[in-house]
Backbone as a ProteinNet text record, in pm:
[ID]
protein_1_A
[PRIMARY]
XXXXXXXXXXXXXXXXXXXXXXXXXXXXXXXXXXXXXXXXXXXXXXXXXXXXXXXXXXXXXXXXXXXXXXXXXXXXXXXXXXXXXXXXXXXXXXXXXXXXXXXXXXXXXXXXXXXXXXXXXXXXXXXXXXXXXXXXXXXXXXXXXXXXXXXXXXXXXXXXXXXXXXXXXXXXXXXXXXXXXXXXXXXXXXXXXXXXXXXXXXXX
[TERTIARY]
-6352.5	-6228.3	-6254	-6187.3	-6220.2	-6164.6	-6247.1	-6201	-6108.9	-5989.6	-5892	-5898.6	-5900.6	-5911	-5988.7	-6063.1	-6132.8	-6088.7	-6015.9	-5965.3	-6040.6	-6161.7	-6237.2	-6271.4	-6276.9	-6318	-6428.4	-6468.7	-6574.1	-6528	-6399	-6350.9	-6282	-6246	-6174.8	-6231.8	-6259.9	-6287	-6155.2	-6114.7	-5984.1	-6001.5	-5981.3	-6000	-5869.9	-5847.8	-5736.6	-5795.2	-5756.9	-5807.9	-5692.6	-5724.7	-5622.8	-5651.9	-5547.7	-5563.1	-5615.8	-5711.6	-5768.8	-5761.9	-5691.1	-5669.3	-5798.7	-5906.1	-6032	-6116.8	-6073.3	-6149.5	-6125.3	-6227.8	-6215.7	-6168	-6053	-6000.3	-5979.8	-6083.4	-6086.5	-6036.2	-5918.1	-5867.1	-5963.5	-6037.3	-6131.3	-6241.7	-6282	-6390.2	-6341.9	-6216.7	-6172.5	-6080.3	-5999.9	-5901.3	-5962.7	-5920.6	-5958.2	-5886.4	-5952.8	-5885.9	-5756	-5751.2	-5631.1	-5511.4	-5537.7	-5429.6	-5399.3	-5480.4	-5473.7	-5334.2	-5279.3	-5151	-5040.1	-5041.3	-4939.7	-4946.2	-5065.3	-5081.5	-5045.3	-5087.7	-5063.3	-4917.2	-4833.7	-4690.3	-4618.5	-4693.7	-4636.2	-4598.9	-4524.8	-4500.1	-4634.5	-4649.5	-4781.2	-4841.5	-4762.3	-4818.1	-4868.7	-4796.4	-4838.2	-4966.8	-4980.7	-5107.4	-5222.3	-5203.7	-5309	-5340.4	-5235.8	-5259.6	-5342	-5307.3	-5376.8	-5525	-5547.8	-5684.4	-5764.9	-5699.3	-5765.7	-5813.8	-5727.4	-5763.8	-5884.1	-5884	-5997.8	-6127.7	-6117.2	-6235.5	-6286.8	-6191.8	-6230.9	-6302.4	-6245.9	-6305.2	-6450.8	-6477.4	-6613.8	-6711.3	-6660.1	-6747.6	-6768.4	-6675.5	-6682.2	-6745.9	-6696.6	-6745.8	-6771.9	-6882.2	-6914.1	-6922.1	-6868.8	-6874.2	-6754	-6665.9	-6540.7	-6430.1	-6325.8	-6211.7	-6082.9	-5973.7	-5843.2	-5760.9	-5708	-5612.3	-5483.3	-5380.4	-5249.9	-5198.7	-5144.6	-5078	-4941.7	-4875.8	-4743.8	-4643	-4664.5	-4575.5	-4598.9	-4708.5	-4744	-4845.6	-4883.8	-4979.5	-5119.8	-5189.8	-5326.1	-5425.5	-5530.1	-5640.1	-5769.2	-5880.5	-6011.3	-6081.5	-6156.5	-6251.8	-6386.3	-6491.4	-6493.3	-6396	-6369.5	-6264	-6309.1	-6425.1	-6475	-6427.8	-6350.2	-6287.5	-6136.5	-6061.5	-5919	-5891.2	-5779.5	-5749	-5602.8	-5577.9	-5440	-5444.4	-5341.3	-5335.3	-5199.5	-5192.3	-5065.4	-5078.9	-4968.3	-4969	-4853.8	-4879.6	-4772.7	-4826.6	-4805.4	-4869.1	-4850.5	-4960.5	-5090.1	-5194.8	-5152.4	-5249.1	-5245.8	-5360.7	-5370.3	-5462.7	-5430.1	-5504	-5553	-5671.4	-5734.7	-5789.7	-5759.5	-5814.9	-5885.7	-6007.6	-6085	-6137.7	-6125	-6165.3	-6199.9	-6278.7	-6303.3	-6178.7	-6088.5	-5966.1	-5845.7	-5733.7	-5612.4	-5576.4	-5537.3	-5501.5	-5385.5	-5292.9	-5181.7	-5171.6	-5153	-5138.2	-5014.1	-4958.3	-4854.9	-4867.7	-4857.4	-4865	-4737.1	-4670.2	-4544.3	-4541.2	-4474.3	-4450.9	-4323.6	-4322.5	-4199.7	-4093.4	-3977	-3866.4	-3734	-3651.7	-3520.4	-3436.5	-3458	-3370.7	-3389.5	-3492.7	-3510.1	-3390.6	-3321	-3206	-3092.2	-3087.9	-2981.6	-2997.1	-3120.1	-3140.5	-3169.4	-3144	-3167.9	-3103.4	-2980	-2905.3	-2968.8	-3059.2	-3118.6	-3239.4	-3301.1	-3421.2	-3427.2	-3324.5	-3321.4	-3219.3	-3263.6	-3169.1	-3194.9	-3291	-3319.1	-3378.3	-3436.6	-3499.5	-3397.1	-3271	-3166.3	-3162.8	-3208.3	-3196.8	-3288.6	-3393.6	-3488.2	-3514.9	-3461.5	-3485.6	-3419.3	-3498.8	-3448.1	-3404.4	-3276.1	-3225	-3262.9	-3316.8	-3368.5	-3497.8	-3564.8	-3685.8	-3669	-3548.6	-3510.7	-3604.5	-3639.4	-3722.4	-3856.4	-3920.5	-4050.7	-4042.8	-3940.1	-3920.7	-3898.9	-3808.2	-3777.1	-3898.8	-3971.9	-4088.9	-4194.3	-4218.4	-4316.4	-4272.8	-4149.1	-4098.3	-4105.4	-4065	-4071.5	-4215.2	-4309.5	-4450.7	-4501.5	-4469.1	-4516.1	-4456.9	-4329.8	-4267.2	-4322	-4347.2	-4408.7	-4550.7	-4628.2	-4763.4	-4761.1	-4668.3	-4652.5	-4616.1	-4526.5	-4482	-4598.7	-4696.7	-4808.3	-4900.4	-4897.5	-4983.1	-4901	-4771.6	-4689.9	-4551.9	-4535.5	-4411.1	-4356	-4230.6	-4159.6	-4053	-4027.3	-3923.1	-3783.6	-3772.6	-3642.1	-3622.1	-3723.1	-3714.9	-3672.2	-3615.6	-3577.9	-3645.4	-3674.6	-3736.3	-3643.3	-3515	-3419.5	-3409.6	-3405.1	-3369.8	-3491.6	-3607.6	-3722.8	-3845.9	-3836.6	-3948.8	-3896.8	-3962.1	-3926.8	-4044.4	-4017.4	-4116.2	-4068.6	-4150.2	-4110.5	-4114.5	-4047.4	-4030.7	-4162.9	-4157.7	-4275.7	-4232.5	-4329.8	-4312.9	-4399.8	-4350.4	-4423.1	-4541.6	-4650.1	-4763.7	-4837.6	-4945.9	-5019.6	-5085.5	-5140.7	-5209.2	-5171.8	-5121.1	-5078.1	-5071.1	-5055.3	-5042.3	-4907.2	-4851.4	-4726.2	-4738.7	-4654.7	-4645.8	-4534.1	-4550.2	-4450.3	-4447.1	-4341.5	-4333.3	-4267.5	-4302.7	-4240.4	-4180.8	-4055.1	-3993.3	-3883.3	-3857.4	-3740.4	-3682.1	-3597.7	-3531.4	-3627.9	-3745.5	-3837	-3966	-4011.1	-4140.9	-4137.3	-4235.6	-4256.2	-4404.5	-4453.2	-4590.3	-4589.8	-4682.4	-4691.3	-4817.3	-4805.9	-4916.8	-4918.2	-5037.8	-5051.1	-5066.1	-5000.8	-5007.6	-5057.1	-5142.8	-5190.6	-5114	-5065.2	-4987.6	-5056.5	-5069.6	-5127.9	-5035.2	-5002.1	-4933.4	-5034	-5034.9	-5125	-5058.8	-5076.6	-5010.2	-4863.8	-4814	-4674.3	-4661.4	-4758.5	-4764.7	-4772.3	-4738.6	-4753.3	-4828.6	-4924.3	-5001.7	-4990.7	-4961.8	-4960.2	-5063.6	-5133.6	-5236.6	-5211.8	-5201.8	-5187.2	-5298.2	-5372.6	-5479.6	-5438.1	-5477.2	-5448.1	-5548.4
-4089.4	-4097.1	-4171.1	-4284.1	-4365.7	-4307.6	-4311.1	-4273.5	-4382.2	-4341.6	-4437.6	-4450.2	-4334.5	-4330.2	-4206	-4218	-4103.4	-4089.1	-3980.1	-3953.7	-3836.3	-3811.8	-3697.5	-3713.9	-3597.9	-3593.8	-3489.7	-3462.2	-3362	-3223.2	-3196.9	-3064.7	-3051.4	-3163.3	-3161.1	-3263.9	-3220.5	-3314.7	-3346.4	-3472.5	-3511.6	-3636.9	-3621.3	-3729.8	-3757.1	-3885.7	-3926.6	-4006.5	-3965.2	-4027.8	-4088.4	-4190.7	-4259.5	-4241.3	-4209.9	-4189.4	-4313.2	-4293.4	-4399.8	-4355.1	-4429.3	-4388.6	-4384.4	-4446.8	-4445.5	-4323.5	-4246.5	-4131	-4008.8	-3929.1	-3805.7	-3692.9	-3633.3	-3518.8	-3407.7	-3332.6	-3234.3	-3099.9	-3054.5	-2923	-2809.7	-2812.8	-2705.3	-2696.8	-2809.5	-2811.8	-2790.1	-2826.7	-2830.7	-2715.3	-2664.9	-2563	-2424	-2346.1	-2206.1	-2131.5	-2037.3	-1960.6	-1897.4	-1853.4	-1786	-1881.7	-2013.7	-2110.5	-2194.9	-2183.8	-2277.1	-2281.7	-2167	-2165.9	-2222.4	-2183.1	-2232.2	-2383.5	-2435	-2578.1	-2662.9	-2622.1	-2703.6	-2703.9	-2624.3	-2629.7	-2730.7	-2788	-2884.2	-3015.8	-3098.3	-3237.3	-3309.4	-3401.6	-3468.3	-3527.7	-3590.6	-3647.1	-3536.5	-3426.1	-3315.8	-3251.4	-3245.3	-3196.1	-3285.3	-3416.2	-3508.7	-3492	-3475.9	-3455.6	-3330.1	-3224.7	-3096.3	-3109.7	-3181.3	-3199	-3286.6	-3388.4	-3471.5	-3389	-3298.4	-3212	-3127	-3070.4	-2987.2	-3069.7	-3193.2	-3275.1	-3312.1	-3338.2	-3362.9	-3244.4	-3124.4	-3004.4	-2986.4	-3023.8	-3010.7	-3103.7	-3212.6	-3301.4	-3252.6	-3173.4	-3124.4	-2987.3	-2894.3	-2755.7	-2709.6	-2750.8	-2705.9	-2553.2	-2495.2	-2350.5	-2277.6	-2348.1	-2287.4	-2311.5	-2225	-2245.5	-2221	-2279.1	-2265.8	-2162.1	-2066.3	-1971.5	-1981.9	-1907.3	-1917.8	-1779.8	-1771.6	-1649.9	-1639.6	-1524.4	-1506.1	-1610.6	-1657.2	-1758.4	-1897.2	-1914.4	-2046.6	-2117.3	-2059.8	-2121.6	-2118.8	-2234.1	-2236	-2180.7	-2118.9	-2073.2	-2078.3	-2076.2	-2091.7	-1957.9	-1949.8	-1841.9	-1906.6	-1874	-1782.7	-1826.9	-1734.6	-1754.8	-1799.8	-1866.5	-1906.1	-2045.5	-2113.1	-2239.9	-2230.4	-2312.9	-2326.7	-2456.6	-2459	-2574	-2613.6	-2744.2	-2792.6	-2907.9	-2919	-3028.8	-3093.2	-3218.8	-3288.6	-3395.3	-3430.9	-3528.7	-3625.7	-3749.1	-3847.5	-3948	-3915.4	-3989	-4138.7	-4214.5	-4181	-4131.9	-4089.8	-4040.4	-3888.2	-3831.4	-3689.2	-3673.5	-3577.8	-3558.1	-3414.1	-3397.5	-3267.5	-3259.4	-3151.6	-3123.1	-2990.6	-2985.4	-2862.5	-2848.7	-2727.5	-2705.5	-2559.9	-2532.9	-2394.4	-2336.9	-2421.5	-2380.1	-2405.6	-2341.3	-2367.7	-2515.2	-2575.8	-2717.6	-2737.5	-2824.4	-2859.5	-3010.6	-3061.9	-3204.9	-3231	-3350	-3395.1	-3545.8	-3588.4	-3729.6	-3767.8	-3872	-3914.7	-4064.9	-4111.4	-4254.3	-4293.1	-4410.6	-4459.9	-4483.5	-4420.6	-4438.1	-4442.3	-4538.1	-4552.8	-4425.3	-4352.9	-4238.4	-4124.9	-4131.4	-4026.4	-4025.8	-4139.5	-4146.5	-4057.5	-4032.1	-3949.8	-3803.8	-3760.9	-3618.5	-3599.1	-3704	-3695.1	-3570.2	-3541.9	-3429.8	-3296.6	-3290.5	-3162.1	-3122.3	-3218.3	-3182.6	-3241.3	-3318.9	-3378.4	-3308.4	-3269.9	-3212	-3274.1	-3220.7	-3271.4	-3413.2	-3453.7	-3586.4	-3699.1	-3666	-3771	-3849.5	-3787.6	-3850.1	-3970.7	-3981.5	-4092.5	-4176.8	-4143	-4223.1	-4359.4	-4465	-4602.1	-4634.4	-4649.6	-4668.1	-4802.8	-4894.9	-5018.4	-4992.9	-4880.2	-4840.5	-4699.1	-4673.6	-4537.5	-4475.5	-4548.8	-4491.3	-4446.4	-4528.2	-4490.8	-4370.8	-4368.5	-4251.6	-4127	-4134	-4014.8	-3969.7	-4063.4	-4027.4	-3958.8	-4013.5	-3951.9	-3810.5	-3793.5	-3661.9	-3563.4	-3606	-3518.7	-3474.6	-3568.8	-3537	-3434.1	-3452.5	-3358.1	-3220.9	-3213	-3083.1	-3014.4	-3089.3	-3030.3	-2982.9	-3059.2	-3016.9	-2892	-2887.3	-2769.1	-2646.6	-2666.5	-2554.4	-2491.2	-2573.2	-2524.2	-2431.1	-2441.3	-2351	-2250.6	-2267.9	-2182.4	-2171.5	-2077.9	-2077.7	-1936.5	-1935.1	-1813.8	-1853.8	-1767	-1798.5	-1803.1	-1753.1	-1752.5	-1876.1	-1959.3	-2073.7	-2199.7	-2295.4	-2425.1	-2536	-2647.8	-2761.6	-2816.4	-2800.5	-2853.9	-2767.1	-2636.5	-2546.7	-2486.6	-2491.2	-2420.6	-2505.9	-2637	-2728.6	-2851.4	-2886.3	-3003.8	-3099.1	-3227.4	-3332.8	-3402.8	-3399.6	-3453.9	-3605.9	-3673.8	-3819.2	-3895.4	-4003.8	-4086.9	-4228.5	-4319.1	-4457.3	-4485.2	-4565	-4589.8	-4686.7	-4656.3	-4747.5	-4706.8	-4774.9	-4743.3	-4605.8	-4573.5	-4444.7	-4391.8	-4271.1	-4215.9	-4064	-4000.2	-3855.4	-3821	-3709.3	-3660.4	-3513.6	-3467.6	-3324.8	-3266.5	-3142.2	-3077.7	-2928.2	-2863.3	-2719.7	-2649.2	-2519.4	-2429	-2316.6	-2279.5	-2183.7	-2103.3	-1987.2	-1909.5	-1849.3	-1748.6	-1692.5	-1623.5	-1585.4	-1504.8	-1576.1	-1673.4	-1732.9	-1883.2	-1951.2	-2091	-2124	-2211	-2257.3	-2408.4	-2471.2	-2615.5	-2661.6	-2777.2	-2833.8	-2986.6	-3043.6	-3188.3	-3229.5	-3337.1	-3387.9	-3532.7	-3566	-3702.8	-3768.8	-3886.1	-3959.7	-4091.9	-4124.9	-4253.3	-4317.7	-4442.6	-4523.6	-4619.3	-4623.3	-4716.5	-4756	-4884.1	-4934.9	-4897.5	-4818.8	-4779.9	-4627.8	-4566	-4422.9	-4377.8	-4250.2	-4184.6	-4053.9	-4026.7	-3902.7	-3834.1	-3705.1	-3624.6	-3511.8	-3483.8	-3380.6	-3293.7	-3163.4	-3068.7	-2966.8	-2949.4	-2850.4	-2739.3	-2617.1	-2503.5	-2497.1
-4535.6	-4458.6	-4329.1	-4307.8	-4191.7	-4062.2	-3959.9	-3826.3	-3774.3	-3730.8	-3680.7	-3531.5	-3461.6	-3316.6	-3275.9	-3167.1	-3110	-2965.7	-2937.8	-2803.5	-2738.8	-2781.8	-2732.3	-2581.8	-2512.2	-2373.5	-2361.5	-2237.1	-2218	-2262.6	-2263.2	-2295.2	-2432	-2492.6	-2620.8	-2717.7	-2839.3	-2947.5	-3016.3	-3014.5	-3066.8	-3151	-3280.4	-3374.4	-3448.7	-3476.3	-3561.9	-3679.3	-3797.5	-3919.5	-3997.3	-4077.2	-4155	-4304	-4376.9	-4520.2	-4590.1	-4678.4	-4758.8	-4904.4	-4986.1	-5127	-5206	-5155.8	-5229.1	-5194.1	-5096.5	-5050	-5138.4	-5155	-5231.9	-5139.7	-5172.2	-5099.1	-5202.8	-5226.5	-5331.8	-5281.1	-5330.4	-5283.5	-5310.9	-5421.2	-5453.1	-5350.1	-5297.1	-5198.6	-5055.2	-5026.8	-4888	-4848.9	-4940.7	-4904.3	-4903.8	-4805.4	-4798.3	-4911.3	-4974.7	-5081	-5035.4	-4907.7	-4854.5	-4848.7	-4840.9	-4819.9	-4942.7	-5046.2	-5159.1	-5221.6	-5258.7	-5328.9	-5240.9	-5113.5	-5021.1	-5004.3	-4976	-4946	-5067.1	-5185.5	-5304.6	-5346.6	-5279.2	-5304.8	-5211.7	-5119.5	-5023.8	-5092.3	-5018	-5055.4	-5068	-5162.8	-5182.1	-5056.7	-4971.6	-4847.9	-4753.7	-4749.2	-4663.2	-4714.4	-4845.5	-4901.5	-4855.4	-4862.2	-4821	-4673.4	-4590.6	-4446.7	-4422.4	-4494.3	-4477.1	-4522	-4628.5	-4677.1	-4581	-4522.9	-4424.7	-4303.9	-4257.2	-4143.7	-4180.2	-4303.3	-4345.4	-4348.4	-4395.6	-4403.4	-4266	-4173.9	-4034.8	-3976.6	-4000.3	-3943	-3987.8	-4112	-4163.7	-4090.6	-4034.6	-3957.9	-3816.1	-3767.1	-3627.7	-3620.7	-3705.4	-3703.7	-3846.1	-3904.5	-4042.9	-4046.5	-4151	-4164.2	-4109.1	-4038.9	-3988.1	-4088.9	-4079.9	-4164.8	-4087.3	-4136.3	-4074	-4148.9	-4074.4	-4126.9	-4046.4	-4088.4	-4022.2	-3982.5	-3863.1	-3820	-3888.9	-3874.8	-3934.4	-3883.6	-3763	-3703.7	-3758.7	-3839.2	-3890.6	-3805.9	-3694.4	-3603.3	-3663.1	-3667.8	-3722	-3620.9	-3673.6	-3588.2	-3666.9	-3594.1	-3655.6	-3675.1	-3781.1	-3806.1	-3827.4	-3748.9	-3633.9	-3522.4	-3429.6	-3331.8	-3195.8	-3186.4	-3053.9	-3012.1	-3094.7	-3059.4	-3086	-3010.5	-3028.8	-3107.2	-3178.3	-3260.2	-3245.3	-3260.9	-3275.8	-3373.1	-3454.1	-3553.9	-3547.6	-3592.1	-3601.6	-3708.7	-3772.1	-3880.4	-3862.5	-3900.9	-3916.8	-4019.6	-4143.9	-4254.3	-4240.7	-4255.4	-4314.3	-4214.9	-4095.5	-3996	-3987.5	-3952.3	-3923.5	-3803.2	-3717.6	-3593.5	-3584	-3528.1	-3509.2	-3368.5	-3298.1	-3164.8	-3169.3	-3115.8	-3107.8	-2967.1	-2907.9	-2770	-2750.2	-2646	-2604.9	-2539.9	-2489.1	-2424.4	-2515.1	-2483.4	-2561.6	-2549	-2658.7	-2659	-2755.6	-2717.7	-2804.8	-2816	-2935.8	-2955.4	-3043.1	-3024.4	-3115.5	-3134.6	-3257	-3296.5	-3366.1	-3316.2	-3373.1	-3385.6	-3490.8	-3506.1	-3433.8	-3372.7	-3308.2	-3414.9	-3396.4	-3493.4	-3418.3	-3454.1	-3390.6	-3407.2	-3517.5	-3543.8	-3444.1	-3360.9	-3259.7	-3163.2	-3150	-3060.6	-3109.2	-3241.8	-3297.1	-3265.6	-3229	-3195.2	-3046.3	-2967.2	-2823.2	-2763	-2804.4	-2747.2	-2776.9	-2874.7	-2913.8	-2827.5	-2756.4	-2679.5	-2539.5	-2501.3	-2366.9	-2281.4	-2159	-2062.1	-1926.4	-1852.4	-1720	-1721.6	-1833.9	-1844.6	-1843.8	-1865.9	-1867	-1736.8	-1629.8	-1496.5	-1479.5	-1560.5	-1539.7	-1663.8	-1777.6	-1897.1	-1881.5	-1903.1	-1905	-2046.4	-2067.8	-2203.3	-2264.4	-2184.6	-2237.9	-2316.6	-2286.4	-2358.3	-2411.8	-2463.6	-2498.6	-2603.5	-2706.8	-2812.7	-2759.5	-2673.9	-2619.6	-2526.3	-2442.4	-2354.3	-2436.6	-2531.5	-2613.6	-2693	-2748.8	-2828.7	-2743.2	-2623.1	-2533	-2493	-2459.1	-2417.6	-2533.4	-2653.2	-2770	-2794.4	-2786.7	-2814.2	-2711.2	-2586.8	-2483.5	-2507.8	-2536.2	-2557.5	-2682.3	-2787.1	-2907.4	-2878.2	-2805.6	-2770.8	-2681.1	-2586.9	-2502.8	-2585.7	-2680.1	-2764.7	-2838.8	-2877.3	-2953.4	-2874.2	-2742.6	-2662.4	-2581.3	-2577.8	-2490.5	-2553.1	-2648.7	-2723.2	-2742.7	-2774.7	-2810.7	-2911.4	-3009	-3107.1	-3044.1	-2922.3	-2854.4	-2765.3	-2751.9	-2663	-2737.8	-2664.7	-2722	-2642.3	-2711.5	-2641.9	-2534.6	-2552.5	-2456.1	-2331.8	-2348.8	-2238.4	-2165.5	-2226.8	-2167.4	-2146.6	-2176.7	-2156.4	-2084.9	-1974	-1894.4	-1889.5	-1900.9	-1873	-1746.7	-1641.6	-1513.7	-1514.9	-1420.4	-1427.9	-1441.4	-1520.2	-1540.4	-1571	-1563.1	-1603.1	-1726	-1816.4	-1938.7	-1918.2	-1988	-2001.4	-2127.9	-2157.2	-2282.5	-2274.8	-2157.8	-2137.4	-1999	-1992.7	-1865.1	-1875.5	-1759.8	-1751.2	-1692.2	-1737.2	-1683.1	-1650.6	-1558.2	-1529.7	-1613.6	-1651.3	-1737.5	-1704.4	-1746.8	-1720.3	-1836.5	-1850.2	-1943.7	-1860.5	-1885.7	-1795.9	-1867.7	-1811.7	-1850.2	-1724.6	-1735.7	-1618.5	-1521.4	-1570.3	-1488.3	-1452.4	-1529.4	-1507	-1532	-1472.2	-1505.2	-1494.4	-1583.8	-1583.7	-1589.2	-1514.4	-1507.4	-1580.6	-1647	-1723	-1702.7	-1714.5	-1720.3	-1866.7	-1902.9	-2039.1	-2034.8	-2129.4	-2144.2	-2260.9	-2237.6	-2338.2	-2365	-2493.9	-2533.9	-2637	-2614.5	-2714.1	-2777.3	-2910.8	-2979.5	-3111.4	-3148.4	-3269.1	-3260.9	-3356.6	-3352.9	-3337.1	-3266.8	-3256.5	-3109.4	-3091.4	-2961.5	-2983.5	-2893.2	-2897.7	-2762	-2765.4	-2644.2	-2659.1	-2546.3	-2544.1	-2422.2	-2442.6	-2332.6	-2342.1	-2233.4	-2227	-2133.2	-2168.6	-2082.6	-1969.7
[MASK]
++++++++++++++++++++++++++++++++++++++++++++++++++++++++++++++++++++++++++++++++++++++++++++++++++++++++++++++++++++++++++++++++++++++++++++++++++++++++++++++++++++++++++++++++++++++++++++++++++++++++++++

């Protein structure tokens, strides 16, 4: 499985891999027994994404396995590392860290403009509509990455997650916050645009 991009830092191992039809992705060798039935019921592309993540994990932390909480959140056994995964076929991304980490990988798509109203609130004040797709994709990625480390089933990306004003470039950082009526937490997010994709990384 070819390495597509390596965004690793001193605190996070973050790899992006690209599907290769000549590569062996054997469910019997890669899937945990606890997840086999569930994963093999997925859409074929999602099965491949899941197997790619498992194969990546074996290169980073041999002997570890991914399980899922009731909420669907993945976690590692043994539990001394934190994990976050994201897919946008034919790419799959894996982040591993000693600290909580959330990542989101999305392909640029015009159709994101059709759901703008579902996740944009305070960000309307600074979005440049001449570059609407890139602004919306970056904001969506940050909010999704934030949700992975700081979430509640009662929260919405529109009402409880803010991405503070920024200017677009290939690689940049933004400030963001998660809040409700009683509390708020601030985070820095790293955003990278490459090829036709956007990646957001939030560390706790």
